[in-house]
Short mmCIF file of C-alpha atoms in Angstrom, two decimals:
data_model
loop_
_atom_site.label_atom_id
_atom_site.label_comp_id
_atom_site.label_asym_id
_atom_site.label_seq_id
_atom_site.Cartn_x
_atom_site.Cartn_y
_atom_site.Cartn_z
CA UNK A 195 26.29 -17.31 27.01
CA UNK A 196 22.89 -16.33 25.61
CA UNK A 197 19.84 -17.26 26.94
CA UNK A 198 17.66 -20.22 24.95
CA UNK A 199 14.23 -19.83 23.73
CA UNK A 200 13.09 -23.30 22.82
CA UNK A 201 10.49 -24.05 20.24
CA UNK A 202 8.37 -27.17 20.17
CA UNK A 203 7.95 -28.50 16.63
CA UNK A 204 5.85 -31.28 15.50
CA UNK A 205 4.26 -32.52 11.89
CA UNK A 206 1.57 -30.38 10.90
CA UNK A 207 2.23 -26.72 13.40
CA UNK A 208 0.92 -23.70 11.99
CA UNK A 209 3.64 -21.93 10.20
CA UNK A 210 3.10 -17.95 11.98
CA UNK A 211 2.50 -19.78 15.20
CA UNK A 212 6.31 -20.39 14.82
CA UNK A 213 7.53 -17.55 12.54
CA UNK A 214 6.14 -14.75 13.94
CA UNK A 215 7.69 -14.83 17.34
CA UNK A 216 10.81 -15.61 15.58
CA UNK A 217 10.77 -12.50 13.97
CA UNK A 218 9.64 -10.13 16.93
CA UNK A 219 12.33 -12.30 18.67
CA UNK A 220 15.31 -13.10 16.80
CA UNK A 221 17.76 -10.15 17.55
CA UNK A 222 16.99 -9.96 21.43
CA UNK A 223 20.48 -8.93 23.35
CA UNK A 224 20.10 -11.87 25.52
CA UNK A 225 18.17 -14.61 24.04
CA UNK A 226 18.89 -16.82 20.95
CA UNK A 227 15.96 -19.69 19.48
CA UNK A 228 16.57 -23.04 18.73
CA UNK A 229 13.75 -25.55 17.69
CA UNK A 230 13.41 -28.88 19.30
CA UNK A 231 11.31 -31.82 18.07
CA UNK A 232 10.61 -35.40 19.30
CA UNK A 233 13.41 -37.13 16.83
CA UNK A 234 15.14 -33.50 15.63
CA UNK A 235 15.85 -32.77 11.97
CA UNK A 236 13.52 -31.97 9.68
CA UNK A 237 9.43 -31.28 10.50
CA UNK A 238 6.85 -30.08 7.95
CA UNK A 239 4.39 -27.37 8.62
CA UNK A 240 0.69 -27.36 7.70
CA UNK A 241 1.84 -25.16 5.02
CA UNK A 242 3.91 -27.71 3.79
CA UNK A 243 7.31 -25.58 4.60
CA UNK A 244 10.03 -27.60 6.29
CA UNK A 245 12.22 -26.37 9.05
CA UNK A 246 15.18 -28.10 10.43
CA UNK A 247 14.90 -29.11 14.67
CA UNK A 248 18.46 -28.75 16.30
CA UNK A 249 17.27 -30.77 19.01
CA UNK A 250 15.63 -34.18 19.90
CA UNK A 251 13.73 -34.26 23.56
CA UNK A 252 16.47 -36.41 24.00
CA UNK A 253 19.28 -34.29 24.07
CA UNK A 254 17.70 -30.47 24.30
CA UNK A 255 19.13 -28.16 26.46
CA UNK A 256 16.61 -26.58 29.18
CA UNK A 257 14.79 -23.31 27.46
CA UNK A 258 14.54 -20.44 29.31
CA UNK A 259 11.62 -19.40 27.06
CA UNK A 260 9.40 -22.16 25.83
CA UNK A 261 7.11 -21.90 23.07
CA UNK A 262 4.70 -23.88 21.45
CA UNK A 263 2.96 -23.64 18.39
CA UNK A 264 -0.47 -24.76 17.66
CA UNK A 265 -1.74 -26.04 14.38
CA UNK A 266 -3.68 -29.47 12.87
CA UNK A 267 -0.74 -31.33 14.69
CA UNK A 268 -2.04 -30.30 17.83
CA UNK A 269 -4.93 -32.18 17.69
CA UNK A 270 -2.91 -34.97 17.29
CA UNK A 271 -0.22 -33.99 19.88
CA UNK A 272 -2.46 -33.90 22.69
CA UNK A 273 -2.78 -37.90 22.58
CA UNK A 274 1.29 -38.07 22.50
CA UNK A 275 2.63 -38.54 26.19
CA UNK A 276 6.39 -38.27 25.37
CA UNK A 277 5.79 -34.99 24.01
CA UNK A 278 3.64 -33.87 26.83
CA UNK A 279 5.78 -35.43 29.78
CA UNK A 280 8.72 -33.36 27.79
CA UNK A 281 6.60 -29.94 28.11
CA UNK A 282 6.35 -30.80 31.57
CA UNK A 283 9.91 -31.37 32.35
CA UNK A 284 10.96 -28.05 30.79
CA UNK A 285 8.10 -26.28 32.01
CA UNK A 286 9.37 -27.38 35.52
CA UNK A 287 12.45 -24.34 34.88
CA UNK A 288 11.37 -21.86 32.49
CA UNK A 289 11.52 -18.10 32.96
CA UNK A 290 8.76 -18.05 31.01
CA UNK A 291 6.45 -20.90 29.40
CA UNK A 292 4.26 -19.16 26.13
CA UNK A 293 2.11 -20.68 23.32
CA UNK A 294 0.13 -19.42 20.48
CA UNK A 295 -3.19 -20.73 19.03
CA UNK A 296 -3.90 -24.09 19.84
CA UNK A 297 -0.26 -24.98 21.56
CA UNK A 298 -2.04 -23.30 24.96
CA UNK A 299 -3.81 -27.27 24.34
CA UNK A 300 -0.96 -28.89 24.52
CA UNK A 301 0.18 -27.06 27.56
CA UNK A 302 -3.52 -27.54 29.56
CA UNK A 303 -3.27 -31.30 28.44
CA UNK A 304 0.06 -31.64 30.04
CA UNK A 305 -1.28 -30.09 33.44
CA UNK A 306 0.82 -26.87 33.34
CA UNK A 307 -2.47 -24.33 33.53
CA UNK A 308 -4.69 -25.76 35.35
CA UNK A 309 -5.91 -22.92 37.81
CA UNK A 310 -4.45 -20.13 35.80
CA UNK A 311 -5.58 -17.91 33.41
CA UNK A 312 -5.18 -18.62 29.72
CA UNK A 313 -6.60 -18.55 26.09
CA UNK A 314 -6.74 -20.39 22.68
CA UNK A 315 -7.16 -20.02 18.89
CA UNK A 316 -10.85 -18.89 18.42
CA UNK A 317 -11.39 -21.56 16.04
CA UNK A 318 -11.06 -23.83 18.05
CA UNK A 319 -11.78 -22.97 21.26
CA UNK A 320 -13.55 -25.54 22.52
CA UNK A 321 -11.08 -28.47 21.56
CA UNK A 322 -8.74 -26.10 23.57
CA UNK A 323 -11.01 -26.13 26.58
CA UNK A 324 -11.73 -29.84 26.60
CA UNK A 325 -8.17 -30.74 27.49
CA UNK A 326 -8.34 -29.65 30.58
CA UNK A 327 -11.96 -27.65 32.33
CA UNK A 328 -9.64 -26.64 35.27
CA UNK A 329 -8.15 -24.30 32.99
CA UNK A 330 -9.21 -20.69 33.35
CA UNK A 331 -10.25 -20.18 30.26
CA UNK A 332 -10.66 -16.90 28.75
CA UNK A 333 -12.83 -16.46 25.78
CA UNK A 334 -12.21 -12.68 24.78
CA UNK A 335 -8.17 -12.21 24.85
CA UNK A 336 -5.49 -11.24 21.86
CA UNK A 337 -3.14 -12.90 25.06
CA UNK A 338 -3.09 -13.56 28.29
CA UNK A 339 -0.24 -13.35 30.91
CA UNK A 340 -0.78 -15.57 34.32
CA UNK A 341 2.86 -15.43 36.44
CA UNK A 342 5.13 -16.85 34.00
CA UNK A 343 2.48 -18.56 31.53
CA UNK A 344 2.12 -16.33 28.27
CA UNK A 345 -0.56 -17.82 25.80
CA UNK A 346 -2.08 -16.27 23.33
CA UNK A 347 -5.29 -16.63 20.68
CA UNK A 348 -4.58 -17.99 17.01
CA UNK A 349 -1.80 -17.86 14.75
CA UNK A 350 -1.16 -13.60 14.28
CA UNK A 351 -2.33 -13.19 17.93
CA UNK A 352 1.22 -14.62 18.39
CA UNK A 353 3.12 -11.68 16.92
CA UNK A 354 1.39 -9.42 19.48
CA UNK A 355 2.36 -11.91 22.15
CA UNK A 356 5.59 -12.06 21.49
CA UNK A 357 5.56 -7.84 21.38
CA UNK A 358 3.94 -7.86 24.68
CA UNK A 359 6.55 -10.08 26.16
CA UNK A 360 9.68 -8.23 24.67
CA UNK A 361 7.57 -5.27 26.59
CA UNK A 362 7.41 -7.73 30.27
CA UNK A 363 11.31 -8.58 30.14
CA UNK A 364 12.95 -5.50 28.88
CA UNK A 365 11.09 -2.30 27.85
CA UNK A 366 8.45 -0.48 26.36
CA UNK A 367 11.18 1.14 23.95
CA UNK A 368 12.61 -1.98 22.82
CA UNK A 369 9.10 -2.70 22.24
CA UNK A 370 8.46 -0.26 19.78
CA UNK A 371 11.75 -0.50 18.21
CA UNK A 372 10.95 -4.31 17.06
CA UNK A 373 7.91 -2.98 15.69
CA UNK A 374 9.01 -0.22 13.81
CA UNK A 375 12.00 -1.88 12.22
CA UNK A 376 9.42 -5.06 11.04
CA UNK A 377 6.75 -2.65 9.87
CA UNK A 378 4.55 -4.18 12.19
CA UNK A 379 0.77 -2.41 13.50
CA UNK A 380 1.16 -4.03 16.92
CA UNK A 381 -2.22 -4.52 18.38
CA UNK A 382 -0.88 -3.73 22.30
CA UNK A 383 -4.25 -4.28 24.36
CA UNK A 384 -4.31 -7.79 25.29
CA UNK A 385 -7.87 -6.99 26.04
CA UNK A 386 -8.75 -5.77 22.07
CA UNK A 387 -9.82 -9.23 20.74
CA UNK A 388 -11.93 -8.84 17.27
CA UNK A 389 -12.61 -12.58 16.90
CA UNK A 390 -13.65 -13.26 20.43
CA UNK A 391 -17.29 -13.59 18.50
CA UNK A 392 -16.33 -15.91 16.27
CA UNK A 393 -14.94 -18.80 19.13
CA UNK A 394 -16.50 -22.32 18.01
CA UNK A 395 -15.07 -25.97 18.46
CA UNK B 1197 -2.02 -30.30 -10.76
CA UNK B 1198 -1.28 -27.57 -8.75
CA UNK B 1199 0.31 -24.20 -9.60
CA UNK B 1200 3.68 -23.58 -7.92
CA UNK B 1201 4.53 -21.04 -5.47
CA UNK B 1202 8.36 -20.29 -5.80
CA UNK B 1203 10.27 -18.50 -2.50
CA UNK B 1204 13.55 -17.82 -3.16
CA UNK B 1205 15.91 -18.39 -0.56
CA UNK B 1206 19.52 -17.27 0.53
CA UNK B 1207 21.51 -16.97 3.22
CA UNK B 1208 20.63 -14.36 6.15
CA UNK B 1209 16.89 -13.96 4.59
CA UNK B 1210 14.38 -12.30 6.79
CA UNK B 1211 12.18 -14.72 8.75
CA UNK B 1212 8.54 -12.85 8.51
CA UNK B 1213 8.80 -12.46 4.84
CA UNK B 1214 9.03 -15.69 4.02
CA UNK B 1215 6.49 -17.60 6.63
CA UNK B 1216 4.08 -13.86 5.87
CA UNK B 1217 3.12 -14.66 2.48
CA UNK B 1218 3.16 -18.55 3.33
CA UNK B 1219 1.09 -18.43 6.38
CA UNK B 1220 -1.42 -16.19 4.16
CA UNK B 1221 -0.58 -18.51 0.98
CA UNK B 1222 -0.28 -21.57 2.22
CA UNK B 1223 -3.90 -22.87 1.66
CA UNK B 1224 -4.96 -21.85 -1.49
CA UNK B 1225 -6.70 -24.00 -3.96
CA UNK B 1226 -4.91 -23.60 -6.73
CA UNK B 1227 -1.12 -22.99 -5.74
CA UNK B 1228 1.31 -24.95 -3.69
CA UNK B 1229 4.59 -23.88 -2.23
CA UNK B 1230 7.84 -24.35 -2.49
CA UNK B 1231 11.05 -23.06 -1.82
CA UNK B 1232 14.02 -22.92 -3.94
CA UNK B 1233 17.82 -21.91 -3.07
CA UNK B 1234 20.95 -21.57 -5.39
CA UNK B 1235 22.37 -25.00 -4.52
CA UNK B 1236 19.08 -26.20 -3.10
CA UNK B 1237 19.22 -27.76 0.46
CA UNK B 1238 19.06 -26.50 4.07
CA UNK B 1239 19.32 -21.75 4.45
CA UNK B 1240 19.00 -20.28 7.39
CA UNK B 1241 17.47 -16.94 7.91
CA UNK B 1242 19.12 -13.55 9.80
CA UNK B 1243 16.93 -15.21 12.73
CA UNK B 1244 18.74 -18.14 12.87
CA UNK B 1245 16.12 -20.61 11.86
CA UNK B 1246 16.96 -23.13 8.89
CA UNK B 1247 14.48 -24.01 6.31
CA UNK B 1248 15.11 -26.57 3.29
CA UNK B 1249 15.29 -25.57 -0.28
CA UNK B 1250 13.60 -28.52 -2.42
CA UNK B 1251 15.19 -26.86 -5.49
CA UNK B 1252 18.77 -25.35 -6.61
CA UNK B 1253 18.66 -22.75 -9.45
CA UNK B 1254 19.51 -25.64 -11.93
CA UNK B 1255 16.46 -28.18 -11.11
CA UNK B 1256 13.72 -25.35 -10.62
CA UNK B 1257 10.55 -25.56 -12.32
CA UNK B 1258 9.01 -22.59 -14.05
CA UNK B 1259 6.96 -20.89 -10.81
CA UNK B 1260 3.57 -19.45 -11.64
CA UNK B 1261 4.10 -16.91 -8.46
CA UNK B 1262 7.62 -15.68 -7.64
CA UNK B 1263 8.70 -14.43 -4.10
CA UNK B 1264 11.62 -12.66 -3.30
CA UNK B 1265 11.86 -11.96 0.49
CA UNK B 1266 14.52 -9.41 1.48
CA UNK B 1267 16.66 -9.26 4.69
CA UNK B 1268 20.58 -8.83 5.26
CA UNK B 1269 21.51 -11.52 2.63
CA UNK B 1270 19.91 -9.01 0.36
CA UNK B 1271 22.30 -6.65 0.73
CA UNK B 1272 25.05 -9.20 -0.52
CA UNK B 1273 22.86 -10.90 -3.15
CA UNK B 1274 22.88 -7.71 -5.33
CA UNK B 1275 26.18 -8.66 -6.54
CA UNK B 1276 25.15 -12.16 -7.37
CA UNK B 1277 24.75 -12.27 -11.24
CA UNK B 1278 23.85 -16.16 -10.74
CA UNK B 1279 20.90 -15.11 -8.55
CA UNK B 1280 20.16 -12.24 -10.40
CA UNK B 1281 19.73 -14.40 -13.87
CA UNK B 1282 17.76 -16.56 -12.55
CA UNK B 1283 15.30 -14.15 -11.58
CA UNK B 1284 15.23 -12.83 -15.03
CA UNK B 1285 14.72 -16.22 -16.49
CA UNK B 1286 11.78 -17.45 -13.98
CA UNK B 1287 9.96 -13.59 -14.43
CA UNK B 1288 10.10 -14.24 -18.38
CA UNK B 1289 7.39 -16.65 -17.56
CA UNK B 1290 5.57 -15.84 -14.51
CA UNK B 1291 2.13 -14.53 -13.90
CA UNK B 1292 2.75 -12.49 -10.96
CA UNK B 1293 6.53 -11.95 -9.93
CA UNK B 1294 6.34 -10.39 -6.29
CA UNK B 1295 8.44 -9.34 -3.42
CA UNK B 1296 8.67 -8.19 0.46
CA UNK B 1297 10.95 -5.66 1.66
CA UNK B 1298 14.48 -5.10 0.24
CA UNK B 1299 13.48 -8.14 -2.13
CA UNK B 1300 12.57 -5.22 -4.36
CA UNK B 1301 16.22 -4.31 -4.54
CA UNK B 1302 16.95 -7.31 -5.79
CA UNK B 1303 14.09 -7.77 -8.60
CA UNK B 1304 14.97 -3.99 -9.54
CA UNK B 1305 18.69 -4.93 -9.87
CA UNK B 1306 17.95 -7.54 -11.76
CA UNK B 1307 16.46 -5.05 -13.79
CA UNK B 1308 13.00 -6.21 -13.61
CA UNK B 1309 11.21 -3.48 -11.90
CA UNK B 1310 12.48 -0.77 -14.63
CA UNK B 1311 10.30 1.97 -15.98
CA UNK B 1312 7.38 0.31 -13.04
CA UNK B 1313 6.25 1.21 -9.90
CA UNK B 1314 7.39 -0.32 -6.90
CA UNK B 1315 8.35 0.12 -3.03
CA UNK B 1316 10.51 -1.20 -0.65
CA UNK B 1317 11.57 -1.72 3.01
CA UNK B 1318 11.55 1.91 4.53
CA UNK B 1319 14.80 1.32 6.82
CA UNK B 1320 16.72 -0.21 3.39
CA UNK B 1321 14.91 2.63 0.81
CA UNK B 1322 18.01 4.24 -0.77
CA UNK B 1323 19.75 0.84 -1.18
CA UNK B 1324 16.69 -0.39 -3.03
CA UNK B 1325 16.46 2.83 -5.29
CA UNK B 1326 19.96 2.76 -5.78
CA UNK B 1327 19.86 -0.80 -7.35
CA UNK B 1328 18.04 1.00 -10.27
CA UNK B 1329 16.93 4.73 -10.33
CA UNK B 1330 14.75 4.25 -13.38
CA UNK B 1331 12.45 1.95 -11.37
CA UNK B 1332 9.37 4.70 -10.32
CA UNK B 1333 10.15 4.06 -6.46
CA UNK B 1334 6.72 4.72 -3.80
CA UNK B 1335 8.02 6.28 -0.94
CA UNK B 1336 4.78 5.71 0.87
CA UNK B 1337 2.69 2.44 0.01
CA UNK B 1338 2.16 -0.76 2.21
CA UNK B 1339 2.59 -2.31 -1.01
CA UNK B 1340 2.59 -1.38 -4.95
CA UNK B 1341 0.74 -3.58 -7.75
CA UNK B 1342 1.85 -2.23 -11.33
CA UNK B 1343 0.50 -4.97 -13.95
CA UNK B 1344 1.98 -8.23 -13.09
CA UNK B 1345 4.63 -6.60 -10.41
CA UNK B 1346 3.77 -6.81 -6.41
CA UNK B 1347 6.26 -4.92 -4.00
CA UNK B 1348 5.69 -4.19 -0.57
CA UNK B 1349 7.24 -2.70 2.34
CA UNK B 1350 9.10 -4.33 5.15
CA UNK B 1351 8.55 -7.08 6.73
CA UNK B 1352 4.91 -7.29 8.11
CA UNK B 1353 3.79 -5.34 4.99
CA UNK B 1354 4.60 -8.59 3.37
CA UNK B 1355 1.33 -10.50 4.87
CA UNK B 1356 -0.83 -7.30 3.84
CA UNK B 1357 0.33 -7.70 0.19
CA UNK B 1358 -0.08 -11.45 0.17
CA UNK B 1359 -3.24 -10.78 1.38
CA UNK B 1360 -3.83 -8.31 -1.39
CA UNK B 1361 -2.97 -10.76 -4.37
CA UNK B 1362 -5.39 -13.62 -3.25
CA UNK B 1363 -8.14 -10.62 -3.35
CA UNK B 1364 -6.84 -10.20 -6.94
CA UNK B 1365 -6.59 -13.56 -8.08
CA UNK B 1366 -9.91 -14.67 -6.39
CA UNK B 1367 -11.75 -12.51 -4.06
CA UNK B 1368 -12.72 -10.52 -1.18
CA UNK B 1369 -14.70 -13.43 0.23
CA UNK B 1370 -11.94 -15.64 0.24
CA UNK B 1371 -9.39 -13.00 1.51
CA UNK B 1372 -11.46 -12.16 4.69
CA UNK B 1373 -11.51 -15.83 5.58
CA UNK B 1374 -7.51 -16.45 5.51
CA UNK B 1375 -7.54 -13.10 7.53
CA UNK B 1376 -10.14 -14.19 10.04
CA UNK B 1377 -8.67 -17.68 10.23
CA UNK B 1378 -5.36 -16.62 10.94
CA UNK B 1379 -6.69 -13.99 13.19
CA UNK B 1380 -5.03 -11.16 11.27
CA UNK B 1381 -6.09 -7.96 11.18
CA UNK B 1382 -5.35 -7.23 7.73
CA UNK B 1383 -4.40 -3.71 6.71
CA UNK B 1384 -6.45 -3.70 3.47
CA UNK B 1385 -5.31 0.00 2.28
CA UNK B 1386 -2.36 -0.28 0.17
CA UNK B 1387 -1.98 3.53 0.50
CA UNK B 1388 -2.08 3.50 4.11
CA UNK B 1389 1.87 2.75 5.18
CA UNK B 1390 2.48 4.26 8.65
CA UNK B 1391 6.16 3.53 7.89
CA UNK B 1392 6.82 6.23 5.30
CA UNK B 1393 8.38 8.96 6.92
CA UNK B 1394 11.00 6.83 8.64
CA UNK B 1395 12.43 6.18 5.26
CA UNK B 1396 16.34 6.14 5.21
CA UNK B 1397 19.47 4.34 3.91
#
């Protein structure tokens, strides 16, 4: 049986957040991605697309990967205890617990990085930082890895995220091989941030 | 009232270019987006995600933009006249009819591309030229632009030529925001496709 990776939808996530680690992810050997939301079904994206959640919190499986997106939701989301007590349950068995953009939030809200290393969409980096000052925040990342915690900065930082984690669990080859096959320029240094300048609340 | 936005969906579409173009589309002042299938409803893509078709072919309104994504549905789509007549019938009317990797293949089957410039996926090239040798195929282009026609490469090359059309339709101005907000490093070079020589069936 294949491995889950487990994404956390909610009204209003950023559509790439979501769809770009699909992509780089979707034909791993080992892995296969189902979404989850609070009620399952249906959940509309900022961009007004609508993709269907297999899975309430109720009744979802435990991911091996988590993910969660950020987006306008977010700033909602942080104020919702079900879904942060649910972040923490899973986070409690992951492999590996990831986030793009402003889903890094969600994840310092819930308690899951304080101490560690992590970072946030640039845009709104300070929202990020007020959910939890415990957090070690770092301003100038594309993403940053702390033990099993994977977050990365906004929306297309995610693509490179995902990348770099295909690169942690199997191989640099692989790697390269996603890349290649989705036409994709993947920006490999974590440490090569170009809107590090432009963080602001 | 907004202008429309219409992706068209099908079975075993590729995730990126879809949520590409609507990541890098999905905030413009003038369009909104929506998504449109041959019986309308829920269609998942080769990654295994499901998204929901608002239209069917038969309750579609006329689309100011048309998107074709590609993937391996694409490769059975070819040989579906109902699809393929219904992309005549919306291009009659467009004002830019546009596509993202083998979605080329089907536009040029359809024989819309004929006698114009266009590209295609580079791991899927022959199958696109073979849909219609008369269509001036680009072995090397991140995307093509011939009058009212937008192709681009695979995949990721998708979000480069979405990119490209806002620049068209409004500016550079507005361009380097959606690439700065989204954190995208935006190959602006349409010439510049780093994919070329791996071109093959």
């Amino acid at each position: 049986m294949k491995k889950k990776i487990g994404i956390v939808l909610f009204e209003d996530f950023e559509t790439l957040d979501v769809f770009g680690p699909v992509e780089m992810w979707g034909d791993l050997p080992d892995y296969e991605i189902t979404m989850v939301s609070q009620h399952g079904g249906p959940v509309k994206s900022t961009q007004g697309v609508t993709t269907c959640a297999s899975y309430s919190f109720d009744n979802a499986p435990q991911f091996d990967i988590l993910l969660v997106p950020g987006g306008m939701g977010a700033r909602r989301e942080v104020s919702n205890s079900v879904l942060l007590a649910f972040l923490r349950e899973q986070d409690e068995r992951t492999e590996w617990t990831t986030s793009v953009c402003t889903g890094s939030a969600l994840l310092a809200k819930a308690g899951i990085l304080s101490g560690r290393r992590a970072t946030s969409n640039k845009l709104a980096y300070e929202f990020a930082k007020r959910q939890d000052e415990g957090v070690l925040w770092q301003r100038s990342a594309r993403w940053v890895i702390d033990g099993k915690y994977v977050t990365s900065s906004g929306v297309s930082a995610g693509i490179d995220m995902a990348l770099a984690l295909v690169e942690k669990i199997y191989n640099r080859e692989l790697t390269e091989t996603i890349a290649r096959e989705t036409e994709y320029l993947w920006n490999d240094n974590a440490f090569n941030d170009p809107f590090a300048n432009g963080a602001s609340d």
